[in-house]
Amino acid sequence: MNRIGIIGAMEEEVAMLKEQMKDVTVKEKAAMEFFHGTLNKKEVVVVRSGIGKVNAGICVQILADDYQVDAVINTGIAGSLKAEINIGDIVLSTDTMYHDMDATEFGYPIGQVPRMDVHAFPADETLRKLAKTACEKVNPEISVFEGRVVSGDQFVADKALKNQIIERTNGWCTEMEGTAVGQAAHLNKIPYLIIRAISDKADDSAQVDYPTFERQAILHSVKLVEELLLML
């Protein structure tokens, strides 16, 4: 993997990575700024995609077409869908699935994109194993989990909706971009990994938790990504 694309939905999720890059050139496309350079001696393209599935999918396609990246890492924050996954912990994607895709009227299960060859988009096992080792090294105070990341164009802050998503998807955390990254990577045959630090419990406490723990969660993700690059 010679060139790695690193995506964060929000500027806060990639700002610290950008600050440490060297030999940087910046190009703008689709209202996104692509920072191409080196980080921990690895060639990277770091970009803030913007929030939501469409932004994330467009971003991956640009990384594929314009930069021919060998892998895509999407770092950011998410809401926990399991009691044992606490604020600050990390979830690494085994696969990704939409929780708001509903074509059941046509015989598809919840989450299935009609006429796609998979129900959920498998993440790269090698990247995940390396990320787990990296996380345990640099974030020993937290737990790291491997499971399904589910996505929808919703900030989930309602316990009833949370329970419905869990029942429908068997997800481990919920957010707004990961599955679009997974789908675009799958279509382009690019290995990918979603890294999510937990910022809230995706329930009625989410609006209280989120501002408090956002920076802590992002810092855990950034440390993991930096260490992972050294291992690739």
C-alpha positions as YAML, in Angstrom:
chain: A
units: angstrom
residues:
- id: 1
  name: MET
  ca: [0.00, 0.00, 0.00]
- id: 2
  name: ASN
  ca: [2.00, 2.92, -1.33]
- id: 3
  name: ARG
  ca: [-0.57, 5.72, -1.19]
- id: 4
  name: ILE
  ca: [-3.24, 5.94, 1.50]
- id: 5
  name: GLY
  ca: [-6.36, 8.09, 1.39]
- id: 6
  name: ILE
  ca: [-7.45, 9.35, 4.82]
- id: 7
  name: ILE
  ca: [-10.94, 10.83, 5.13]
- id: 8
  name: GLY
  ca: [-12.58, 12.67, 7.99]
- id: 9
  name: ALA
  ca: [-16.08, 14.10, 7.72]
- id: 10
  name: MET
  ca: [-15.28, 17.15, 9.83]
- id: 11
  name: GLU
  ca: [-12.23, 19.41, 9.88]
- id: 12
  name: GLU
  ca: [-11.69, 18.56, 13.56]
- id: 13
  name: GLU
  ca: [-11.16, 14.92, 12.57]
- id: 14
  name: VAL
  ca: [-8.28, 15.60, 10.17]
- id: 15
  name: ALA
  ca: [-6.77, 18.92, 11.36]
- id: 16
  name: MET
  ca: [-4.14, 17.29, 13.60]
- id: 17
  name: LEU
  ca: [-3.09, 14.93, 10.82]
- id: 18
  name: LYS
  ca: [-2.73, 17.80, 8.34]
- id: 19
  name: GLU
  ca: [-0.56, 19.75, 10.79]
- id: 20
  name: GLN
  ca: [2.01, 16.93, 10.88]
- id: 21
  name: MET
  ca: [2.22, 16.33, 7.13]
- id: 22
  name: LYS
  ca: [5.31, 17.22, 5.09]
- id: 23
  name: ASP
  ca: [5.87, 18.18, 1.42]
- id: 24
  name: VAL
  ca: [2.20, 19.07, 1.05]
- id: 25
  name: THR
  ca: [0.39, 20.13, -2.09]
- id: 26
  name: VAL
  ca: [-3.28, 21.07, -1.90]
- id: 27
  name: LYS
  ca: [-5.88, 20.73, -4.63]
- id: 28
  name: GLU
  ca: [-9.56, 21.58, -4.41]
- id: 29
  name: LYS
  ca: [-12.29, 19.55, -6.05]
- id: 30
  name: ALA
  ca: [-16.02, 19.23, -5.30]
- id: 31
  name: ALA
  ca: [-15.60, 21.81, -2.49]
- id: 32
  name: MET
  ca: [-13.05, 19.50, -0.79]
- id: 33
  name: GLU
  ca: [-9.36, 20.23, -0.22]
- id: 34
  name: PHE
  ca: [-7.07, 17.26, -0.83]
- id: 35
  name: PHE
  ca: [-3.79, 17.48, 1.11]
- id: 36
  name: HIS
  ca: [-1.23, 15.27, -0.67]
- id: 37
  name: GLY
  ca: [2.09, 14.69, 1.07]
- id: 38
  name: THR
  ca: [3.79, 12.47, 3.62]
- id: 39
  name: LEU
  ca: [2.86, 11.55, 7.18]
- id: 40
  name: ASN
  ca: [5.13, 9.30, 9.24]
- id: 41
  name: LYS
  ca: [7.10, 8.66, 6.02]
- id: 42
  name: LYS
  ca: [4.02, 7.27, 4.26]
- id: 43
  name: GLU
  ca: [2.50, 8.92, 1.18]
- id: 44
  name: VAL
  ca: [-1.02, 10.06, 2.10]
- id: 45
  name: VAL
  ca: [-3.91, 12.15, 0.83]
- id: 46
  name: VAL
  ca: [-5.83, 13.67, 3.74]
- id: 47
  name: VAL
  ca: [-9.22, 15.26, 3.12]
- id: 48
  name: ARG
  ca: [-12.27, 16.59, 4.92]
- id: 49
  name: SER
  ca: [-15.18, 15.12, 2.99]
- id: 50
  name: GLY
  ca: [-18.03, 16.95, 4.67]
- id: 51
  name: ILE
  ca: [-20.85, 15.27, 6.56]
- id: 52
  name: GLY
  ca: [-23.19, 12.66, 5.09]
- id: 53
  name: LYS
  ca: [-23.19, 9.76, 2.69]
- id: 54
  name: VAL
  ca: [-23.11, 11.68, -0.61]
- id: 55
  name: ASN
  ca: [-20.07, 13.73, 0.41]
- id: 56
  name: ALA
  ca: [-18.26, 10.60, 1.56]
- id: 57
  name: GLY
  ca: [-18.97, 8.68, -1.64]
- id: 58
  name: ILE
  ca: [-17.84, 11.55, -3.86]
- id: 59
  name: CYS
  ca: [-14.67, 11.88, -1.79]
- id: 60
  name: VAL
  ca: [-13.69, 8.24, -2.25]
- id: 61
  name: GLN
  ca: [-14.30, 8.45, -5.99]
- id: 62
  name: ILE
  ca: [-11.98, 11.44, -6.29]
- id: 63
  name: LEU
  ca: [-9.32, 9.60, -4.28]
- id: 64
  name: ALA
  ca: [-9.69, 6.66, -6.66]
- id: 65
  name: ASP
  ca: [-9.72, 8.65, -9.90]
- id: 66
  name: ASP
  ca: [-7.31, 11.51, -9.20]
- id: 67
  name: TYR
  ca: [-4.89, 9.90, -6.73]
- id: 68
  name: GLN
  ca: [-5.17, 6.16, -7.43]
- id: 69
  name: VAL
  ca: [-4.97, 5.42, -3.71]
- id: 70
  name: ASP
  ca: [-4.15, 1.86, -2.66]
- id: 71
  name: ALA
  ca: [-6.36, 1.99, 0.43]
- id: 72
  name: VAL
  ca: [-8.88, 4.26, 2.13]
- id: 73
  name: ILE
  ca: [-9.06, 4.91, 5.87]
- id: 74
  name: ASN
  ca: [-12.06, 6.81, 7.20]
- id: 75
  name: THR
  ca: [-11.49, 8.18, 10.69]
- id: 76
  name: GLY
  ca: [-14.05, 9.89, 12.88]
- id: 77
  name: ILE
  ca: [-16.58, 9.61, 15.65]
- id: 78
  name: ALA
  ca: [-19.75, 7.60, 16.19]
- id: 79
  name: GLY
  ca: [-22.48, 6.69, 18.63]
- id: 80
  name: SER
  ca: [-22.24, 3.38, 20.48]
- id: 81
  name: LEU
  ca: [-24.87, 0.72, 19.84]
- id: 82
  name: LYS
  ca: [-23.63, -1.74, 22.47]
- id: 83
  name: ALA
  ca: [-23.61, -1.29, 26.25]
- id: 84
  name: GLU
  ca: [-20.03, -2.53, 26.58]
- id: 85
  name: ILE
  ca: [-18.69, 0.04, 24.07]
- id: 86
  name: ASN
  ca: [-18.08, 3.18, 26.09]
- id: 87
  name: ILE
  ca: [-17.34, 6.79, 25.24]
- id: 88
  name: GLY
  ca: [-13.75, 7.10, 24.04]
- id: 89
  name: ASP
  ca: [-13.51, 3.46, 22.92]
- id: 90
  name: ILE
  ca: [-12.69, 2.55, 19.30]
- id: 91
  name: VAL
  ca: [-14.69, 0.44, 16.84]
- id: 92
  name: LEU
  ca: [-12.92, -0.97, 13.76]
- id: 93
  name: SER
  ca: [-15.17, -2.04, 10.91]
- id: 94
  name: THR
  ca: [-15.57, -5.70, 10.01]
- id: 95
  name: ASP
  ca: [-18.08, -4.45, 7.47]
- id: 96
  name: THR
  ca: [-20.46, -1.53, 6.88]
- id: 97
  name: MET
  ca: [-24.19, -1.36, 6.24]
- id: 98
  name: TYR
  ca: [-26.86, 1.31, 5.81]
- id: 99
  name: HIS
  ca: [-29.50, 1.52, 8.51]
- id: 100
  name: ASP
  ca: [-31.72, 3.85, 6.49]
- id: 101
  name: MET
  ca: [-31.80, 1.98, 3.16]
- id: 102
  name: ASP
  ca: [-35.25, 0.40, 2.90]
- id: 103
  name: ALA
  ca: [-36.28, -1.45, -0.26]
- id: 104
  name: THR
  ca: [-38.19, -4.14, 1.63]
- id: 105
  name: GLU
  ca: [-41.20, -3.52, -0.63]
- id: 106
  name: PHE
  ca: [-39.17, -5.15, -3.40]
- id: 107
  name: GLY
  ca: [-38.01, -8.11, -1.32]
- id: 108
  name: TYR
  ca: [-34.67, -6.75, -0.14]
- id: 109
  name: PRO
  ca: [-33.65, -6.86, 3.54]
- id: 110
  name: ILE
  ca: [-33.18, -3.59, 5.43]
- id: 111
  name: GLY
  ca: [-29.82, -2.10, 4.50]
- id: 112
  name: GLN
  ca: [-29.51, -3.82, 1.13]
- id: 113
  name: VAL
  ca: [-28.83, -1.49, -1.79]
- id: 114
  name: PRO
  ca: [-31.03, -2.88, -4.59]
- id: 115
  name: ARG
  ca: [-29.08, -4.82, -7.23]
- id: 116
  name: MET
  ca: [-25.79, -4.60, -5.33]
- id: 117
  name: ASP
  ca: [-23.90, -7.88, -5.04]
- id: 118
  name: VAL
  ca: [-23.53, -7.63, -1.24]
- id: 119
  name: HIS
  ca: [-25.78, -6.73, 1.69]
- id: 120
  name: ALA
  ca: [-22.93, -5.29, 3.77]
- id: 121
  name: PHE
  ca: [-19.56, -4.08, 2.44]
- id: 122
  name: PRO
  ca: [-16.63, -6.11, 3.87]
- id: 123
  name: ALA
  ca: [-13.74, -4.07, 5.24]
- id: 124
  name: ASP
  ca: [-10.11, -5.07, 4.78]
- id: 125
  name: GLU
  ca: [-9.06, -7.65, 7.35]
- id: 126
  name: THR
  ca: [-5.33, -6.84, 7.18]
- id: 127
  name: LEU
  ca: [-5.93, -3.14, 7.82]
- id: 128
  name: ARG
  ca: [-8.26, -3.99, 10.70]
- id: 129
  name: LYS
  ca: [-5.78, -6.33, 12.40]
- id: 130
  name: LEU
  ca: [-2.97, -3.79, 12.10]
- id: 131
  name: ALA
  ca: [-5.25, -1.03, 13.41]
- id: 132
  name: LYS
  ca: [-6.17, -3.13, 16.43]
- id: 133
  name: THR
  ca: [-2.50, -3.68, 17.26]
- id: 134
  name: ALA
  ca: [-1.80, 0.03, 16.76]
- id: 135
  name: CYS
  ca: [-4.70, 1.08, 18.95]
- id: 136
  name: GLU
  ca: [-3.73, -1.23, 21.80]
- id: 137
  name: LYS
  ca: [-0.23, 0.26, 21.69]
- id: 138
  name: VAL
  ca: [-1.08, 3.97, 21.65]
- id: 139
  name: ASN
  ca: [-4.43, 3.97, 23.46]
- id: 140
  name: PRO
  ca: [-3.95, 1.39, 26.25]
- id: 141
  name: GLU
  ca: [-6.48, 3.13, 28.48]
- id: 142
  name: ILE
  ca: [-9.44, 2.35, 26.18]
- id: 143
  name: SER
  ca: [-11.00, -0.74, 24.63]
- id: 144
  name: VAL
  ca: [-10.92, -1.51, 20.90]
- id: 145
  name: PHE
  ca: [-13.75, -3.48, 19.28]
- id: 146
  name: GLU
  ca: [-14.19, -5.06, 15.85]
- id: 147
  name: GLY
  ca: [-17.72, -5.01, 14.45]
- id: 148
  name: ARG
  ca: [-20.24, -3.66, 11.99]
- id: 149
  name: VAL
  ca: [-20.39, 0.09, 11.43]
- id: 150
  name: VAL
  ca: [-23.84, 1.27, 10.31]
- id: 151
  name: SER
  ca: [-24.59, 4.54, 8.57]
- id: 152
  name: GLY
  ca: [-27.51, 6.81, 7.76]
- id: 153
  name: ASP
  ca: [-28.18, 10.48, 7.16]
- id: 154
  name: GLN
  ca: [-29.29, 10.90, 10.78]
- id: 155
  name: PHE
  ca: [-27.63, 11.93, 14.03]
- id: 156
  name: VAL
  ca: [-29.07, 9.24, 16.27]
- id: 157
  name: ALA
  ca: [-30.06, 10.72, 19.62]
- id: 158
  name: ASP
  ca: [-33.25, 8.80, 20.40]
- id: 159
  name: LYS
  ca: [-33.36, 5.57, 22.38]
- id: 160
  name: ALA
  ca: [-36.27, 4.10, 20.40]
- id: 161
  name: LEU
  ca: [-34.51, 4.74, 17.08]
- id: 162
  name: LYS
  ca: [-31.28, 3.33, 18.50]
- id: 163
  name: ASN
  ca: [-33.02, 0.11, 19.50]
- id: 164
  name: GLN
  ca: [-34.64, -0.16, 16.07]
- id: 165
  name: ILE
  ca: [-31.26, 0.22, 14.35]
- id: 166
  name: ILE
  ca: [-29.72, -2.44, 16.58]
- id: 167
  name: GLU
  ca: [-32.54, -4.87, 15.82]
- id: 168
  name: ARG
  ca: [-32.39, -4.25, 12.06]
- id: 169
  name: THR
  ca: [-28.63, -4.23, 11.53]
- id: 170
  name: ASN
  ca: [-26.76, -5.82, 14.44]
- id: 171
  name: GLY
  ca: [-24.51, -2.74, 14.29]
- id: 172
  name: TRP
  ca: [-21.83, -1.90, 16.82]
- id: 173
  name: CYS
  ca: [-21.85, 1.86, 16.25]
- id: 174
  name: THR
  ca: [-23.78, 4.35, 14.14]
- id: 175
  name: GLU
  ca: [-22.62, 7.38, 12.14]
- id: 176
  name: MET
  ca: [-23.19, 9.15, 8.82]
- id: 177
  name: GLU
  ca: [-20.42, 8.30, 6.31]
- id: 178
  name: GLY
  ca: [-18.74, 4.92, 6.78]
- id: 179
  name: THR
  ca: [-21.00, 2.78, 4.60]
- id: 180
  name: ALA
  ca: [-20.80, 5.24, 1.71]
- id: 181
  name: VAL
  ca: [-17.01, 4.99, 1.98]
- id: 182
  name: GLY
  ca: [-17.37, 1.21, 2.05]
- id: 183
  name: GLN
  ca: [-19.67, 1.11, -0.96]
- id: 184
  name: ALA
  ca: [-17.46, 3.41, -3.06]
- id: 185
  name: ALA
  ca: [-14.35, 1.46, -2.07]
- id: 186
  name: HIS
  ca: [-16.10, -1.82, -2.90]
- id: 187
  name: LEU
  ca: [-17.12, -0.58, -6.34]
- id: 188
  name: ASN
  ca: [-13.56, 0.59, -7.04]
- id: 189
  name: LYS
  ca: [-12.00, -2.57, -5.55]
- id: 190
  name: ILE
  ca: [-9.99, -0.56, -3.01]
- id: 191
  name: PRO
  ca: [-9.28, -1.96, 0.48]
- id: 192
  name: TYR
  ca: [-10.84, 0.20, 3.19]
- id: 193
  name: LEU
  ca: [-11.22, 0.50, 6.95]
- id: 194
  name: ILE
  ca: [-13.57, 2.60, 9.07]
- id: 195
  name: ILE
  ca: [-12.15, 3.76, 12.41]
- id: 196
  name: ARG
  ca: [-14.72, 5.16, 14.81]
- id: 197
  name: ALA
  ca: [-14.09, 6.61, 18.25]
- id: 198
  name: ILE
  ca: [-17.20, 6.70, 20.40]
- id: 199
  name: SER
  ca: [-18.37, 10.21, 21.30]
- id: 200
  name: ASP
  ca: [-21.85, 9.37, 22.65]
- id: 201
  name: LYS
  ca: [-24.26, 6.55, 23.41]
- id: 202
  name: ALA
  ca: [-26.63, 7.33, 20.49]
- id: 203
  name: ASP
  ca: [-29.57, 7.82, 22.85]
- id: 204
  name: ASP
  ca: [-31.27, 10.58, 24.83]
- id: 205
  name: SER
  ca: [-27.94, 11.55, 26.41]
- id: 206
  name: ALA
  ca: [-26.21, 12.07, 23.05]
- id: 207
  name: GLN
  ca: [-26.69, 15.83, 22.84]
- id: 208
  name: VAL
  ca: [-25.13, 16.20, 26.29]
- id: 209
  name: ASP
  ca: [-22.27, 13.75, 25.73]
- id: 210
  name: TYR
  ca: [-21.27, 14.78, 22.23]
- id: 211
  name: PRO
  ca: [-19.68, 18.23, 22.80]
- id: 212
  name: THR
  ca: [-17.94, 17.03, 25.94]
- id: 213
  name: PHE
  ca: [-16.31, 13.94, 24.52]
- id: 214
  name: GLU
  ca: [-15.83, 14.83, 20.85]
- id: 215
  name: ARG
  ca: [-12.24, 16.07, 21.23]
- id: 216
  name: GLN
  ca: [-11.22, 13.12, 23.42]
- id: 217
  name: ALA
  ca: [-12.63, 10.67, 20.88]
- id: 218
  name: ILE
  ca: [-10.92, 12.40, 17.94]
- id: 219
  name: LEU
  ca: [-7.56, 12.35, 19.74]
- id: 220
  name: HIS
  ca: [-7.81, 8.56, 20.16]
- id: 221
  name: SER
  ca: [-8.51, 8.17, 16.43]
- id: 222
  name: VAL
  ca: [-5.64, 10.42, 15.39]
- id: 223
  name: LYS
  ca: [-3.11, 8.57, 17.56]
- id: 224
  name: LEU
  ca: [-4.31, 5.27, 16.09]
- id: 225
  name: VAL
  ca: [-4.01, 6.48, 12.48]
- id: 226
  name: GLU
  ca: [-0.51, 7.85, 13.04]
- id: 227
  name: GLU
  ca: [0.67, 4.55, 14.50]
- id: 228
  name: LEU
  ca: [-1.10, 2.52, 11.79]
- id: 229
  name: LEU
  ca: [0.77, 4.42, 9.07]
- id: 230
  name: LEU
  ca: [4.07, 3.37, 10.63]
- id: 231
  name: MET
  ca: [2.98, -0.26, 10.35]
- id: 232
  name: LEU
  ca: [1.87, -0.20, 6.70]
...
